JSON list of C-alpha atoms in Angstrom, two decimals:
[
{"chain": "A", "resi": 1, "resn": "MET", "atom": "CA", "xyz": [-0.11, -0.03, -0.09]},
{"chain": "A", "resi": 2, "resn": "LYS", "atom": "CA", "xyz": [2.05, 2.92, -1.26]},
{"chain": "A", "resi": 3, "resn": "ASP", "atom": "CA", "xyz": [1.00, 6.57, -1.09]},
{"chain": "A", "resi": 4, "resn": "THR", "atom": "CA", "xyz": [2.23, 8.86, -3.61]},
{"chain": "A", "resi": 5, "resn": "SER", "atom": "CA", "xyz": [-0.46, 11.60, -3.21]},
{"chain": "A", "resi": 6, "resn": "ALA", "atom": "CA", "xyz": [0.08, 15.34, -2.91]},
{"chain": "A", "resi": 7, "resn": "SER", "atom": "CA", "xyz": [-1.05, 15.25, 0.74]},
{"chain": "A", "resi": 8, "resn": "ALA", "atom": "CA", "xyz": [1.74, 12.61, 1.41]},
{"chain": "A", "resi": 9, "resn": "ARG", "atom": "CA", "xyz": [4.26, 14.92, -0.14]},
{"chain": "A", "resi": 10, "resn": "LYS", "atom": "CA", "xyz": [2.91, 17.90, 1.83]},
{"chain": "A", "resi": 11, "resn": "SER", "atom": "CA", "xyz": [3.08, 15.91, 5.13]},
{"chain": "A", "resi": 12, "resn": "GLY", "atom": "CA", "xyz": [6.58, 15.00, 4.78]},
{"chain": "A", "resi": 13, "resn": "ARG", "atom": "CA", "xyz": [6.16, 11.33, 3.90]},
{"chain": "A", "resi": 14, "resn": "PRO", "atom": "CA", "xyz": [8.20, 10.03, 1.13]},
{"chain": "A", "resi": 15, "resn": "ARG", "atom": "CA", "xyz": [6.50, 9.81, -2.30]},
{"chain": "A", "resi": 16, "resn": "THR", "atom": "CA", "xyz": [6.91, 6.11, -2.15]},
{"chain": "A", "resi": 17, "resn": "PHE", "atom": "CA", "xyz": [5.80, 5.58, 1.42]},
{"chain": "A", "resi": 18, "resn": "ASP", "atom": "CA", "xyz": [4.67, 2.11, 2.23]},
{"chain": "A", "resi": 19, "resn": "ALA", "atom": "CA", "xyz": [2.26, 1.89, 5.17]},
{"chain": "A", "resi": 20, "resn": "GLU", "atom": "CA", "xyz": [2.59, -1.82, 5.48]},
{"chain": "A", "resi": 21, "resn": "THR", "atom": "CA", "xyz": [6.31, -1.75, 5.63]},
{"chain": "A", "resi": 22, "resn": "ALA", "atom": "CA", "xyz": [6.21, 1.07, 8.26]},
{"chain": "A", "resi": 23, "resn": "LEU", "atom": "CA", "xyz": [3.81, -0.91, 10.26]},
{"chain": "A", "resi": 24, "resn": "ASP", "atom": "CA", "xyz": [6.09, -3.90, 10.18]},
{"chain": "A", "resi": 25, "resn": "LYS", "atom": "CA", "xyz": [8.92, -1.84, 11.46]},
{"chain": "A", "resi": 26, "resn": "ALA", "atom": "CA", "xyz": [6.87, -0.57, 14.31]},
{"chain": "A", "resi": 27, "resn": "MET", "atom": "CA", "xyz": [5.69, -4.00, 15.18]},
{"chain": "A", "resi": 28, "resn": "LYS", "atom": "CA", "xyz": [9.39, -5.02, 15.55]},
{"chain": "A", "resi": 29, "resn": "VAL", "atom": "CA", "xyz": [9.96, -2.00, 17.86]},
{"chain": "A", "resi": 30, "resn": "PHE", "atom": "CA", "xyz": [7.20, -2.72, 20.08]},
{"chain": "A", "resi": 31, "resn": "TRP", "atom": "CA", "xyz": [7.94, -6.59, 19.88]},
{"chain": "A", "resi": 32, "resn": "GLU", "atom": "CA", "xyz": [11.51, -5.77, 21.34]},
{"chain": "A", "resi": 33, "resn": "LYS", "atom": "CA", "xyz": [10.76, -2.92, 23.77]},
{"chain": "A", "resi": 34, "resn": "GLY", "atom": "CA", "xyz": [7.18, -3.34, 24.75]},
{"chain": "A", "resi": 35, "resn": "TYR", "atom": "CA", "xyz": [4.47, -0.61, 24.44]},
{"chain": "A", "resi": 36, "resn": "GLU", "atom": "CA", "xyz": [5.85, 1.82, 26.95]},
{"chain": "A", "resi": 37, "resn": "GLY", "atom": "CA", "xyz": [9.54, 1.26, 26.14]},
{"chain": "A", "resi": 38, "resn": "SER", "atom": "CA", "xyz": [9.09, 2.20, 22.67]},
{"chain": "A", "resi": 39, "resn": "SER", "atom": "CA", "xyz": [9.42, 5.93, 22.46]},
{"chain": "A", "resi": 40, "resn": "LEU", "atom": "CA", "xyz": [7.88, 8.04, 19.57]},
{"chain": "A", "resi": 41, "resn": "PRO", "atom": "CA", "xyz": [11.57, 9.03, 18.33]},
{"chain": "A", "resi": 42, "resn": "GLU", "atom": "CA", "xyz": [12.36, 5.38, 18.04]},
{"chain": "A", "resi": 43, "resn": "LEU", "atom": "CA", "xyz": [9.26, 4.61, 16.29]},
{"chain": "A", "resi": 44, "resn": "THR", "atom": "CA", "xyz": [9.57, 7.29, 13.73]},
{"chain": "A", "resi": 45, "resn": "GLU", "atom": "CA", "xyz": [13.04, 6.72, 13.15]},
{"chain": "A", "resi": 46, "resn": "ALA", "atom": "CA", "xyz": [12.32, 2.96, 12.48]},
{"chain": "A", "resi": 47, "resn": "MET", "atom": "CA", "xyz": [9.45, 3.76, 10.19]},
{"chain": "A", "resi": 48, "resn": "GLY", "atom": "CA", "xyz": [11.30, 6.40, 8.29]},
{"chain": "A", "resi": 49, "resn": "MET", "atom": "CA", "xyz": [8.53, 9.15, 8.92]},
{"chain": "A", "resi": 50, "resn": "ASN", "atom": "CA", "xyz": [8.24, 12.15, 11.14]},
{"chain": "A", "resi": 51, "resn": "ARG", "atom": "CA", "xyz": [5.82, 12.54, 14.07]},
{"chain": "A", "resi": 52, "resn": "PRO", "atom": "CA", "xyz": [3.08, 14.57, 12.17]},
{"chain": "A", "resi": 53, "resn": "SER", "atom": "CA", "xyz": [3.09, 11.82, 9.49]},
{"chain": "A", "resi": 54, "resn": "LEU", "atom": "CA", "xyz": [2.72, 8.92, 11.97]},
{"chain": "A", "resi": 55, "resn": "TYR", "atom": "CA", "xyz": [-0.36, 10.72, 13.57]},
{"chain": "A", "resi": 56, "resn": "ALA", "atom": "CA", "xyz": [-1.76, 11.40, 10.04]},
{"chain": "A", "resi": 57, "resn": "VAL", "atom": "CA", "xyz": [-1.42, 7.71, 8.93]},
{"chain": "A", "resi": 58, "resn": "PHE", "atom": "CA", "xyz": [-1.96, 5.74, 12.01]},
{"chain": "A", "resi": 59, "resn": "GLY", "atom": "CA", "xyz": [-3.44, 7.89, 14.59]},
{"chain": "A", "resi": 60, "resn": "ASN", "atom": "CA", "xyz": [-1.78, 7.97, 18.03]},
{"chain": "A", "resi": 61, "resn": "LYS", "atom": "CA", "xyz": [0.71, 5.53, 19.57]},
{"chain": "A", "resi": 62, "resn": "GLU", "atom": "CA", "xyz": [-1.82, 3.39, 21.03]},
{"chain": "A", "resi": 63, "resn": "ASN", "atom": "CA", "xyz": [-3.67, 2.89, 17.75]},
{"chain": "A", "resi": 64, "resn": "LEU", "atom": "CA", "xyz": [-0.43, 2.23, 16.17]},
{"chain": "A", "resi": 65, "resn": "PHE", "atom": "CA", "xyz": [0.35, -0.55, 18.70]},
{"chain": "A", "resi": 66, "resn": "ARG", "atom": "CA", "xyz": [-3.09, -1.99, 18.19]},
{"chain": "A", "resi": 67, "resn": "MET", "atom": "CA", "xyz": [-2.50, -2.16, 14.46]},
{"chain": "A", "resi": 68, "resn": "ALA", "atom": "CA", "xyz": [0.88, -3.72, 14.81]},
{"chain": "A", "resi": 69, "resn": "LEU", "atom": "CA", "xyz": [-0.65, -6.20, 17.29]},
{"chain": "A", "resi": 70, "resn": "GLU", "atom": "CA", "xyz": [-3.09, -7.21, 14.65]},
{"chain": "A", "resi": 71, "resn": "ARG", "atom": "CA", "xyz": [-0.51, -7.72, 11.88]},
{"chain": "A", "resi": 72, "resn": "TYR", "atom": "CA", "xyz": [1.57, -9.80, 14.56]},
{"chain": "A", "resi": 73, "resn": "GLY", "atom": "CA", "xyz": [-1.46, -11.87, 15.17]},
{"chain": "A", "resi": 74, "resn": "ALA", "atom": "CA", "xyz": [-2.04, -12.43, 11.29]},
{"chain": "A", "resi": 75, "resn": "THR", "atom": "CA", "xyz": [1.18, -14.21, 10.85]},
{"chain": "A", "resi": 76, "resn": "HIS", "atom": "CA", "xyz": [1.29, -16.00, 14.55]},
{"chain": "A", "resi": 77, "resn": "ASP", "atom": "CA", "xyz": [-2.43, -16.99, 15.16]},
{"chain": "A", "resi": 78, "resn": "PRO", "atom": "CA", "xyz": [-2.26, -19.63, 12.21]},
{"chain": "A", "resi": 79, "resn": "LEU", "atom": "CA", "xyz": [0.43, -21.62, 14.49]},
{"chain": "A", "resi": 80, "resn": "PHE", "atom": "CA", "xyz": [-2.05, -21.77, 17.34]},
{"chain": "A", "resi": 81, "resn": "ASN", "atom": "CA", "xyz": [-4.86, -22.66, 15.24]},
{"chain": "A", "resi": 82, "resn": "ALA", "atom": "CA", "xyz": [-3.02, -25.36, 13.34]},
{"chain": "A", "resi": 83, "resn": "ALA", "atom": "CA", "xyz": [-2.17, -26.72, 16.81]},
{"chain": "A", "resi": 84, "resn": "LEU", "atom": "CA", "xyz": [-5.66, -27.06, 17.87]},
{"chain": "A", "resi": 85, "resn": "GLU", "atom": "CA", "xyz": [-6.29, -29.11, 14.71]},
{"chain": "A", "resi": 86, "resn": "GLN", "atom": "CA", "xyz": [-3.82, -31.79, 15.77]},
{"chain": "A", "resi": 87, "resn": "PRO", "atom": "CA", "xyz": [-5.35, -35.17, 16.38]},
{"chain": "A", "resi": 88, "resn": "THR", "atom": "CA", "xyz": [-4.51, -35.72, 19.91]},
{"chain": "A", "resi": 89, "resn": "ALA", "atom": "CA", "xyz": [-4.01, -33.59, 23.12]},
{"chain": "A", "resi": 90, "resn": "ARG", "atom": "CA", "xyz": [-0.37, -34.34, 23.35]},
{"chain": "A", "resi": 91, "resn": "ALA", "atom": "CA", "xyz": [0.17, -33.53, 19.68]},
{"chain": "A", "resi": 92, "resn": "VAL", "atom": "CA", "xyz": [-1.69, -30.18, 20.12]},
{"chain": "A", "resi": 93, "resn": "VAL", "atom": "CA", "xyz": [0.52, -29.08, 23.07]},
{"chain": "A", "resi": 94, "resn": "GLU", "atom": "CA", "xyz": [3.68, -30.41, 21.08]},
{"chain": "A", "resi": 95, "resn": "HIS", "atom": "CA", "xyz": [2.88, -28.52, 18.05]},
{"chain": "A", "resi": 96, "resn": "PHE", "atom": "CA", "xyz": [1.96, -25.21, 19.94]},
{"chain": "A", "resi": 97, "resn": "LEU", "atom": "CA", "xyz": [5.03, -25.23, 22.23]},
{"chain": "A", "resi": 98, "resn": "ARG", "atom": "CA", "xyz": [7.59, -26.43, 19.61]},
{"chain": "A", "resi": 99, "resn": "GLY", "atom": "CA", "xyz": [6.08, -23.80, 17.20]},
{"chain": "A", "resi": 100, "resn": "ASN", "atom": "CA", "xyz": [6.44, -21.15, 19.90]},
{"chain": "A", "resi": 101, "resn": "ALA", "atom": "CA", "xyz": [10.09, -22.18, 20.66]},
{"chain": "A", "resi": 102, "resn": "ASP", "atom": "CA", "xyz": [10.94, -21.60, 16.97]},
{"chain": "A", "resi": 103, "resn": "ALA", "atom": "CA", "xyz": [8.95, -18.63, 16.44]},
{"chain": "A", "resi": 104, "resn": "GLN", "atom": "CA", "xyz": [10.25, -16.76, 19.64]},
{"chain": "A", "resi": 105, "resn": "THR", "atom": "CA", "xyz": [13.95, -17.37, 18.53]},
{"chain": "A", "resi": 106, "resn": "GLU", "atom": "CA", "xyz": [13.88, -16.36, 14.88]},
{"chain": "A", "resi": 107, "resn": "ALA", "atom": "CA", "xyz": [17.07, -14.72, 13.79]},
{"chain": "A", "resi": 108, "resn": "GLU", "atom": "CA", "xyz": [15.34, -11.95, 11.71]},
{"chain": "A", "resi": 109, "resn": "ASN", "atom": "CA", "xyz": [12.86, -10.95, 14.50]},
{"chain": "A", "resi": 110, "resn": "PRO", "atom": "CA", "xyz": [13.06, -9.68, 18.13]},
{"chain": "A", "resi": 111, "resn": "HIS", "atom": "CA", "xyz": [13.11, -12.72, 20.50]},
{"chain": "A", "resi": 112, "resn": "GLY", "atom": "CA", "xyz": [9.99, -13.56, 22.54]},
{"chain": "A", "resi": 113, "resn": "CYS", "atom": "CA", "xyz": [6.32, -12.68, 21.82]},
{"chain": "A", "resi": 114, "resn": "LEU", "atom": "CA", "xyz": [4.79, -9.49, 21.26]},
{"chain": "A", "resi": 115, "resn": "VAL", "atom": "CA", "xyz": [1.60, -10.25, 23.14]},
{"chain": "A", "resi": 116, "resn": "ILE", "atom": "CA", "xyz": [3.88, -10.99, 26.26]},
{"chain": "A", "resi": 117, "resn": "ASN", "atom": "CA", "xyz": [6.57, -8.37, 25.68]},
{"chain": "A", "resi": 118, "resn": "GLY", "atom": "CA", "xyz": [4.07, -5.81, 24.71]},
{"chain": "A", "resi": 119, "resn": "ALA", "atom": "CA", "xyz": [2.96, -4.94, 28.40]},
{"chain": "A", "resi": 120, "resn": "LEU", "atom": "CA", "xyz": [5.10, -6.69, 31.03]},
{"chain": "A", "resi": 121, "resn": "ALA", "atom": "CA", "xyz": [5.28, -3.48, 32.82]},
{"chain": "A", "resi": 122, "resn": "CYS", "atom": "CA", "xyz": [2.82, -0.76, 32.50]},
{"chain": "A", "resi": 123, "resn": "SER", "atom": "CA", "xyz": [1.73, 2.52, 34.02]},
{"chain": "A", "resi": 124, "resn": "ASP", "atom": "CA", "xyz": [-1.76, 3.49, 34.55]},
{"chain": "A", "resi": 125, "resn": "ASP", "atom": "CA", "xyz": [-1.86, 5.24, 31.17]},
{"chain": "A", "resi": 126, "resn": "ALA", "atom": "CA", "xyz": [-1.07, 2.09, 29.24]},
{"chain": "A", "resi": 127, "resn": "LEU", "atom": "CA", "xyz": [-3.78, -0.07, 31.24]},
{"chain": "A", "resi": 128, "resn": "PRO", "atom": "CA", "xyz": [-5.99, -0.14, 28.09]},
{"chain": "A", "resi": 129, "resn": "ILE", "atom": "CA", "xyz": [-3.13, -1.90, 26.30]},
{"chain": "A", "resi": 130, "resn": "ARG", "atom": "CA", "xyz": [-2.41, -4.20, 29.19]},
{"chain": "A", "resi": 131, "resn": "ASP", "atom": "CA", "xyz": [-6.03, -5.20, 29.40]},
{"chain": "A", "resi": 132, "resn": "SER", "atom": "CA", "xyz": [-6.34, -5.73, 25.55]},
{"chain": "A", "resi": 133, "resn": "LEU", "atom": "CA", "xyz": [-3.28, -8.15, 25.87]},
{"chain": "A", "resi": 134, "resn": "ILE", "atom": "CA", "xyz": [-4.58, -9.96, 28.92]},
{"chain": "A", "resi": 135, "resn": "GLU", "atom": "CA", "xyz": [-7.87, -10.37, 27.16]},
{"chain": "A", "resi": 136, "resn": "ARG", "atom": "CA", "xyz": [-6.22, -11.86, 24.02]},
{"chain": "A", "resi": 137, "resn": "ARG", "atom": "CA", "xyz": [-4.21, -14.23, 26.20]},
{"chain": "A", "resi": 138, "resn": "ALA", "atom": "CA", "xyz": [-7.29, -15.36, 27.91]},
{"chain": "A", "resi": 139, "resn": "ALA", "atom": "CA", "xyz": [-9.10, -15.87, 24.66]},
{"chain": "A", "resi": 140, "resn": "SER", "atom": "CA", "xyz": [-6.35, -18.28, 23.59]},
{"chain": "A", "resi": 141, "resn": "GLU", "atom": "CA", "xyz": [-6.38, -20.07, 26.73]},
{"chain": "A", "resi": 142, "resn": "ALA", "atom": "CA", "xyz": [-10.12, -20.69, 26.45]},
{"chain": "A", "resi": 143, "resn": "LYS", "atom": "CA", "xyz": [-9.72, -21.99, 23.00]},
{"chain": "A", "resi": 144, "resn": "LEU", "atom": "CA", "xyz": [-7.10, -24.53, 24.49]},
{"chain": "A", "resi": 145, "resn": "ARG", "atom": "CA", "xyz": [-9.28, -25.49, 27.28]},
{"chain": "A", "resi": 146, "resn": "ALA", "atom": "CA", "xyz": [-12.14, -26.28, 24.95]},
{"chain": "A", "resi": 147, "resn": "ARG", "atom": "CA", "xyz": [-9.93, -28.43, 22.78]},
{"chain": "A", "resi": 148, "resn": "LEU", "atom": "CA", "xyz": [-8.72, -30.32, 25.83]},
{"chain": "A", "resi": 149, "resn": "GLU", "atom": "CA", "xyz": [-12.14, -30.69, 27.09]},
{"chain": "A", "resi": 150, "resn": "ARG", "atom": "CA", "xyz": [-12.95, -32.32, 23.79]},
{"chain": "A", "resi": 151, "resn": "ALA", "atom": "CA", "xyz": [-9.81, -34.72, 24.05]},
{"chain": "A", "resi": 152, "resn": "LYS", "atom": "CA", "xyz": [-11.22, -35.54, 27.55]},
{"chain": "A", "resi": 153, "resn": "VAL", "atom": "CA", "xyz": [-14.57, -36.56, 26.10]},
{"chain": "A", "resi": 154, "resn": "ASP", "atom": "CA", "xyz": [-12.94, -38.51, 23.38]},
{"chain": "A", "resi": 155, "resn": "GLY", "atom": "CA", "xyz": [-10.96, -40.56, 25.83]},
{"chain": "A", "resi": 156, "resn": "ASP", "atom": "CA", "xyz": [-7.70, -39.06, 24.80]},
{"chain": "A", "resi": 157, "resn": "LEU", "atom": "CA", "xyz": [-7.01, -37.48, 28.36]},
{"chain": "A", "resi": 158, "resn": "PRO", "atom": "CA", "xyz": [-7.62, -39.36, 31.74]},
{"chain": "A", "resi": 159, "resn": "VAL", "atom": "CA", "xyz": [-11.03, -39.11, 33.26]},
{"chain": "A", "resi": 160, "resn": "GLY", "atom": "CA", "xyz": [-9.69, -37.30, 36.49]},
{"chain": "A", "resi": 161, "resn": "SER", "atom": "CA", "xyz": [-7.72, -34.65, 34.49]},
{"chain": "A", "resi": 162, "resn": "CYS", "atom": "CA", "xyz": [-9.02, -31.00, 34.57]},
{"chain": "A", "resi": 163, "resn": "SER", "atom": "CA", "xyz": [-8.87, -29.36, 31.09]},
{"chain": "A", "resi": 164, "resn": "GLY", "atom": "CA", "xyz": [-8.80, -25.79, 32.62]},
{"chain": "A", "resi": 165, "resn": "GLN", "atom": "CA", "xyz": [-5.80, -26.58, 34.83]},
{"chain": "A", "resi": 166, "resn": "LEU", "atom": "CA", "xyz": [-3.95, -28.23, 31.75]},
{"chain": "A", "resi": 167, "resn": "ALA", "atom": "CA", "xyz": [-4.61, -25.29, 29.60]},
{"chain": "A", "resi": 168, "resn": "ARG", "atom": "CA", "xyz": [-3.50, -22.93, 32.22]},
{"chain": "A", "resi": 169, "resn": "TYR", "atom": "CA", "xyz": [-0.34, -24.94, 32.69]},
{"chain": "A", "resi": 170, "resn": "VAL", "atom": "CA", "xyz": [0.38, -24.92, 28.95]},
{"chain": "A", "resi": 171, "resn": "MET", "atom": "CA", "xyz": [-0.18, -21.24, 28.48]},
{"chain": "A", "resi": 172, "resn": "THR", "atom": "CA", "xyz": [1.95, -20.58, 31.61]},
{"chain": "A", "resi": 173, "resn": "VAL", "atom": "CA", "xyz": [4.84, -22.57, 29.98]},
{"chain": "A", "resi": 174, "resn": "SER", "atom": "CA", "xyz": [4.38, -20.65, 26.78]},
{"chain": "A", "resi": 175, "resn": "ASN", "atom": "CA", "xyz": [4.38, -17.29, 28.38]},
{"chain": "A", "resi": 176, "resn": "GLY", "atom": "CA", "xyz": [7.46, -18.25, 30.42]},
{"chain": "A", "resi": 177, "resn": "MET", "atom": "CA", "xyz": [9.27, -19.43, 27.31]},
{"chain": "A", "resi": 178, "resn": "ALA", "atom": "CA", "xyz": [8.58, -16.01, 25.75]},
{"chain": "A", "resi": 179, "resn": "VAL", "atom": "CA", "xyz": [10.11, -14.23, 28.67]},
{"chain": "A", "resi": 180, "resn": "GLN", "atom": "CA", "xyz": [13.00, -16.60, 28.70]},
{"chain": "A", "resi": 181, "resn": "ALA", "atom": "CA", "xyz": [13.66, -16.08, 24.76]},
{"chain": "A", "resi": 182, "resn": "ALA", "atom": "CA", "xyz": [13.47, -12.29, 25.23]},
{"chain": "A", "resi": 183, "resn": "ALA", "atom": "CA", "xyz": [16.08, -12.71, 27.94]},
{"chain": "A", "resi": 184, "resn": "GLY", "atom": "CA", "xyz": [18.33, -14.71, 25.74]},
{"chain": "A", "resi": 185, "resn": "ALA", "atom": "CA", "xyz": [17.48, -18.29, 26.10]},
{"chain": "A", "resi": 186, "resn": "THR", "atom": "CA", "xyz": [18.28, -20.21, 22.98]},
{"chain": "A", "resi": 187, "resn": "ARG", "atom": "CA", "xyz": [15.96, -22.36, 20.79]},
{"chain": "A", "resi": 188, "resn": "LYS", "atom": "CA", "xyz": [17.76, -25.58, 22.10]},
{"chain": "A", "resi": 189, "resn": "GLN", "atom": "CA", "xyz": [16.94, -24.58, 25.62]},
{"chain": "A", "resi": 190, "resn": "LEU", "atom": "CA", "xyz": [13.42, -23.68, 24.96]},
{"chain": "A", "resi": 191, "resn": "GLN", "atom": "CA", "xyz": [12.89, -27.11, 23.07]},
{"chain": "A", "resi": 192, "resn": "GLU", "atom": "CA", "xyz": [14.21, -28.85, 26.10]},
{"chain": "A", "resi": 193, "resn": "VAL", "atom": "CA", "xyz": [11.59, -27.15, 28.26]},
{"chain": "A", "resi": 194, "resn": "VAL", "atom": "CA", "xyz": [9.05, -28.44, 25.74]},
{"chain": "A", "resi": 195, "resn": "ASP", "atom": "CA", "xyz": [10.64, -32.01, 26.21]},
{"chain": "A", "resi": 196, "resn": "GLN", "atom": "CA", "xyz": [9.98, -31.82, 29.96]},
{"chain": "A", "resi": 197, "resn": "VAL", "atom": "CA", "xyz": [6.35, -30.84, 29.49]},
{"chain": "A", "resi": 198, "resn": "LEU", "atom": "CA", "xyz": [5.77, -33.63, 27.21]},
{"chain": "A", "resi": 199, "resn": "ARG", "atom": "CA", "xyz": [7.47, -36.17, 29.44]},
{"chain": "A", "resi": 200, "resn": "GLY", "atom": "CA", "xyz": [5.00, -35.30, 32.09]},
{"chain": "A", "resi": 201, "resn": "TRP", "atom": "CA", "xyz": [1.92, -35.05, 29.96]},
{"chain": "A", "resi": 202, "resn": "PRO", "atom": "CA", "xyz": [-0.94, -37.13, 31.28]},
{"chain": "A", "resi": 203, "resn": "SER", "atom": "CA", "xyz": [-1.83, -40.25, 28.96]}
]
């Protein structure tokens, strides 16, 4: 999506300004530094545009973050959805966690997860962002819980197992892996965490 209009030239945006590329760059800044840790000067520098142009195209910083989060979800949500389609509960968890271990340690992207890194620490001003990320994580946990409940009904999980506790456990491991990845954990180390989870998975 390139903007070559007269208004773009007047606003200081390059004639070949590409909003999607700029959004990708903003996403990586937020991914690495979180919402509050990403300053407007850092964002505008990464995006190749000045502050008035950022406001004109994306609105304010909060709206820019929400757009970046949607773009992140478009590339990362399919991993989770594919995991839910696996034939057994154990395969669901393995697909999800191993995929996360890979995605959270890609050389070309910041390590960790934008949904986790985005609001690890927030002031009151950023509470709407924090709440949105909490809701997003809760929705994922609910989907996983429903899938594990179906596995229990199908006899794929022990009768005495609790799908809610298992879903919370898996999501806690996933979130912890994201924090560890952002702190420098290697892909091998994260995969070893997944190995441990699978060794203890109920059957």
